[in-house]
Each structure stands twice: as C-alpha cells, then as structure tokens.
mmCIF file of C-alpha atoms in Angstrom:
data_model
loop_
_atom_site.group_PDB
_atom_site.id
_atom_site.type_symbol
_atom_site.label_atom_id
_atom_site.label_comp_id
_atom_site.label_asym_id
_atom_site.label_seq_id
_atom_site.Cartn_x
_atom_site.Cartn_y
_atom_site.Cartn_z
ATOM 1 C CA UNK A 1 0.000 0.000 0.000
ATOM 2 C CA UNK A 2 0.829 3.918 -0.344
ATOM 3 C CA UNK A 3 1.715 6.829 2.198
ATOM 4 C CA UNK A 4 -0.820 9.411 0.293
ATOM 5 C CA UNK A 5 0.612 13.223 1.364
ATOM 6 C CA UNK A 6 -3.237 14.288 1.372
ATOM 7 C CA UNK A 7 -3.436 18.171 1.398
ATOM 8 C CA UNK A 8 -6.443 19.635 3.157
ATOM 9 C CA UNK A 9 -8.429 22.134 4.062
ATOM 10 C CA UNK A 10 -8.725 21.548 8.233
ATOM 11 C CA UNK A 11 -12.184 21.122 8.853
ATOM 12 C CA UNK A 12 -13.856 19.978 5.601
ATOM 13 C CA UNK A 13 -16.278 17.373 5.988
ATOM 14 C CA UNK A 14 -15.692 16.245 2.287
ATOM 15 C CA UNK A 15 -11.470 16.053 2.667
ATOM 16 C CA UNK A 16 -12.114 13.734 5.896
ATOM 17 C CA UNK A 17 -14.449 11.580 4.027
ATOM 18 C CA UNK A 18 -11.979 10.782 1.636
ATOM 19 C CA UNK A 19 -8.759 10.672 4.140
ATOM 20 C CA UNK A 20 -11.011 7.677 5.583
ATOM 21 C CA UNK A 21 -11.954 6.164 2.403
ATOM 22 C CA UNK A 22 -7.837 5.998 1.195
ATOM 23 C CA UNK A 23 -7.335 4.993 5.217
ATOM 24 C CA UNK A 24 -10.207 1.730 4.778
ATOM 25 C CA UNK A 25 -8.372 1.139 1.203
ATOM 26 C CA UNK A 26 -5.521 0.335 3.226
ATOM 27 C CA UNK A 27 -3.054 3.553 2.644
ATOM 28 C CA UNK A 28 -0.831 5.808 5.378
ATOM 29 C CA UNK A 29 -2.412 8.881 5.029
ATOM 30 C CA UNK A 30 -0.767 12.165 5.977
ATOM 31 C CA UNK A 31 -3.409 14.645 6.058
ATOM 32 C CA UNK A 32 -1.568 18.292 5.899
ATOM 33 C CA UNK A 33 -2.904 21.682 5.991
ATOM 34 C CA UNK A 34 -3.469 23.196 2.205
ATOM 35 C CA UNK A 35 -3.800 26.861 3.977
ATOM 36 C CA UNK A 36 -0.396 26.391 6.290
ATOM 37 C CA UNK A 37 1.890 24.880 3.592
ATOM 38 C CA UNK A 38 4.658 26.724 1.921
ATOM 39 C CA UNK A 39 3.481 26.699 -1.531
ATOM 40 C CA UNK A 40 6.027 27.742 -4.259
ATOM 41 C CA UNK A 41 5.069 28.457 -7.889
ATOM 42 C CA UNK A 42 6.996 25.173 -9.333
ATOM 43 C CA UNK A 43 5.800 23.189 -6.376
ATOM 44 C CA UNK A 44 2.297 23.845 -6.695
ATOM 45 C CA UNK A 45 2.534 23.624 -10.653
ATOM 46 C CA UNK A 46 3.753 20.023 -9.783
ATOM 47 C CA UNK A 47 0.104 18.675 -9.156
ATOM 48 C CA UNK A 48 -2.046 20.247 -11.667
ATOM 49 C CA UNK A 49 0.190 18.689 -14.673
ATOM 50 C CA UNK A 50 -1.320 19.022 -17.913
ATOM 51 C CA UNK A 51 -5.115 20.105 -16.836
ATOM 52 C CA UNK A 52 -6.547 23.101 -17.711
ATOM 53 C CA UNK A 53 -5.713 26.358 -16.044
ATOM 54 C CA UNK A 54 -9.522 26.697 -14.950
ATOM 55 C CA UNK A 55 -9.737 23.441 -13.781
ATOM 56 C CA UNK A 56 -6.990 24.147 -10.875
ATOM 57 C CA UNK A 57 -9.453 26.303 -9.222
ATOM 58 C CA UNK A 58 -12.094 25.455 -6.042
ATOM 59 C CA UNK A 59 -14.711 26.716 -7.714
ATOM 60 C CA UNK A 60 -16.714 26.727 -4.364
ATOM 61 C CA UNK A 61 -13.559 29.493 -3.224
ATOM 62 C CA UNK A 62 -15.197 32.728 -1.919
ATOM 63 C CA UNK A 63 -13.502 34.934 -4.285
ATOM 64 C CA UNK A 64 -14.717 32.847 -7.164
ATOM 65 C CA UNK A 65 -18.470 32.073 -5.919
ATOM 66 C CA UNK A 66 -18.974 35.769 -5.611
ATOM 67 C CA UNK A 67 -17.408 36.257 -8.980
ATOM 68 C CA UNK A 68 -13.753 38.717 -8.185
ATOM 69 C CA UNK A 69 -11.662 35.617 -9.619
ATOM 70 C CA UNK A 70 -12.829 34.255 -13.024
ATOM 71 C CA UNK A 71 -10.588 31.638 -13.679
ATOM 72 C CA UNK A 72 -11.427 31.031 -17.499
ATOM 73 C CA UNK A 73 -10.257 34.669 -17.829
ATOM 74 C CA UNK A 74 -6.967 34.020 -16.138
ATOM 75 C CA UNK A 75 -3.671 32.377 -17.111
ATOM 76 C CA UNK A 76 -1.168 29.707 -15.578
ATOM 77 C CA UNK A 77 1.108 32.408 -14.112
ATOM 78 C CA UNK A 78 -1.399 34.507 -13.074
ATOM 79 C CA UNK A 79 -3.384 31.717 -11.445
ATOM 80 C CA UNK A 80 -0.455 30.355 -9.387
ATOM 81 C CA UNK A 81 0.199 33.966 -8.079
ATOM 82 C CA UNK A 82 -3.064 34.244 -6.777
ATOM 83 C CA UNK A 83 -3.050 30.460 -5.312
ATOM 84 C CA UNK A 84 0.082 31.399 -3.607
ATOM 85 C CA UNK A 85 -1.917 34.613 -2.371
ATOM 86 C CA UNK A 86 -4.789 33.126 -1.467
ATOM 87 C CA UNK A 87 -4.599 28.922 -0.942
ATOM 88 C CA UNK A 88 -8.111 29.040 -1.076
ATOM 89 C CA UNK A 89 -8.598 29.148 -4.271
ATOM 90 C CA UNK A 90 -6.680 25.883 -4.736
ATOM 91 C CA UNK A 91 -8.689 22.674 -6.180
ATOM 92 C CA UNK A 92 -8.356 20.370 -3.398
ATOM 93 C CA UNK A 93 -7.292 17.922 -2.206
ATOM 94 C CA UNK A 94 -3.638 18.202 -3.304
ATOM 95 C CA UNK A 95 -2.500 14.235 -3.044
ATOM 96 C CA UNK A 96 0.744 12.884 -3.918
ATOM 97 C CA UNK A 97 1.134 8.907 -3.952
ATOM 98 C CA UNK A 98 4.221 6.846 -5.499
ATOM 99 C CA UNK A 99 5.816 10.236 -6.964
ATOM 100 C CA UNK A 100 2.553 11.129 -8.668
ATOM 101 C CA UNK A 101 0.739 14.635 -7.717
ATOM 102 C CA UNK A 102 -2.819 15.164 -8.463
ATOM 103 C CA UNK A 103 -4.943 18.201 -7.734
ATOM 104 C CA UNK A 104 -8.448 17.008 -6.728
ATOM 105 C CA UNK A 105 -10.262 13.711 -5.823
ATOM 106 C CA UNK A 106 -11.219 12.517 -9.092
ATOM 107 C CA UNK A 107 -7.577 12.577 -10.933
ATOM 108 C CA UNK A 108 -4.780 9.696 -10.766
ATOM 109 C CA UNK A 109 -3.548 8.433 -8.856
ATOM 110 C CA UNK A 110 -6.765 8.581 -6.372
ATOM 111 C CA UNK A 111 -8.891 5.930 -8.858
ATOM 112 C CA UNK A 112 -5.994 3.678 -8.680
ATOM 113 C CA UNK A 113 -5.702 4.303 -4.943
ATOM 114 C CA UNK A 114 -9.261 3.183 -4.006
ATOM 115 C CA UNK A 115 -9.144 0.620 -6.480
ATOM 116 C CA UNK A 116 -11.402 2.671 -8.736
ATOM 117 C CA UNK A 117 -14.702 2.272 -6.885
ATOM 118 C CA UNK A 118 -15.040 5.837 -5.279
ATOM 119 C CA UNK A 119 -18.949 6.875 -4.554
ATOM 120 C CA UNK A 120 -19.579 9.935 -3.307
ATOM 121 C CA UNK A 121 -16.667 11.727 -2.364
ATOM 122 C CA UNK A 122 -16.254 14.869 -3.913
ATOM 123 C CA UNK A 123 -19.410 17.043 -2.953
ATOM 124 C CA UNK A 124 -19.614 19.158 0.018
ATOM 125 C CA UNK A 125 -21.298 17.276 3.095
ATOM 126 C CA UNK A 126 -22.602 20.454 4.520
ATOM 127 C CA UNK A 127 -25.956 21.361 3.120
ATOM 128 C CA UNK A 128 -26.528 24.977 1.669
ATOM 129 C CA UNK A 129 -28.850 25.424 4.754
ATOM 130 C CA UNK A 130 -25.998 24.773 7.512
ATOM 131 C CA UNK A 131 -23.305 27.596 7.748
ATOM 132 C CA UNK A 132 -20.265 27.599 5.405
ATOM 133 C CA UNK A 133 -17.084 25.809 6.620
ATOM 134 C CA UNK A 134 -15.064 28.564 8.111
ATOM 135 C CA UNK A 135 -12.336 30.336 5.676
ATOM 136 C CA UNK A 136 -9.362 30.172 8.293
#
C-alpha cells in the first residue's frame, strides 16, 4: 500500500471523508494543511500537470463564488500567483502517492488508490442550509 501526502483544508467534511476512504483502502495517510503549507510556484505547478488552467481552481472558493476571480479569464502564471496569495482558491485535495501529484479527488492516482470504486466523495457534506465551513 501507499503513504498518500493528502493536502487539506482543516475542517472539511468532504477532505475527511476521503482521508477515511484511502485509510479503509488500506493507505498511510498524511493529512496536511493546504492553507499552512509553503506553496512555491513550481511546487504547486507540480500537481495540476497538464489540466486546464480553470480546472486548478475550487470553484466553491469565496472569491470565485462571488465572482472577483474568473478563472477562465486568467492564465497559468497569473493563477499560481493568486493560489500562492490566497490557498483558497486551490482545487483540493492536493494528493501525492508513489511520486505522482494530483490536484483534486477525481484525478490519478486517487482511482488507482481506491481501487477505482469511489462513490460519493467529492461534494460538500454540509448542506446549503448549515453555515459555510469557516475560511481560516
């Protein structure tokens, strides 16, 4: 089995689902904070690969629900600056396994890590009715 480096925001409901779900699939999981790491520009770069530049985005972020950050309208270097600004704005999780880097739960090498049956674990477990998850 894998030690999966899982990246997280602390709190999230949906990042400790699937820190479990690699845990049960028999994996070391280090859970770290996404917010408290020392991102660099070529480090971050490292786990979004060849994806599109929109696609590295939460899309659920603040700054981008309420519209201020447009990521289709923004380009790799300008997206990493503002990641490295704001983590937020980060697609998570960030998970590296085996020397591959990934940038959200539905990428390799998760499928491979879970054996490829995944269910539900991508969607936010907090209903729209229950406060947001704070921003710390």
């Amino acid at each position: 089995m894998a030690t999966v480096l899982f990246y997280q925001k602390p709190g999230c409901g949906t990042n400790a689902r699937q820190i479990r779900a690699l845990a049960a699939a028999g994996h070391q999981v280090i859970a770290k904070s996404l917010l408290a790491e020392p991102w660099t520009a070529e480090r971050l770069l490292a786990f979004f690969g060849a994806t599109p530049t929109a696609s590295w985005f939460n899309p659920v972020a603040p700054r981008i629900k309420s519209g201020e950050v447009k990521p289709a309208e923004i380009d790799a270097a300008g997206a990493i600056a503002l990641m490295l600004d704001d983590p937020l704005l980060i697609r998570r999780p960030l998970i590296e396994a085996d020397g591959t880097r990934c940038a959200g739960f539905d990428r390799e090498p998760v499928p491979s890590l879970l054996g490829g049956a995944r269910g539900d674990l991508q969607g936010c477990t907090r209903p729209e009715a229950m406060p947001r998850c704070a921003e710390s």
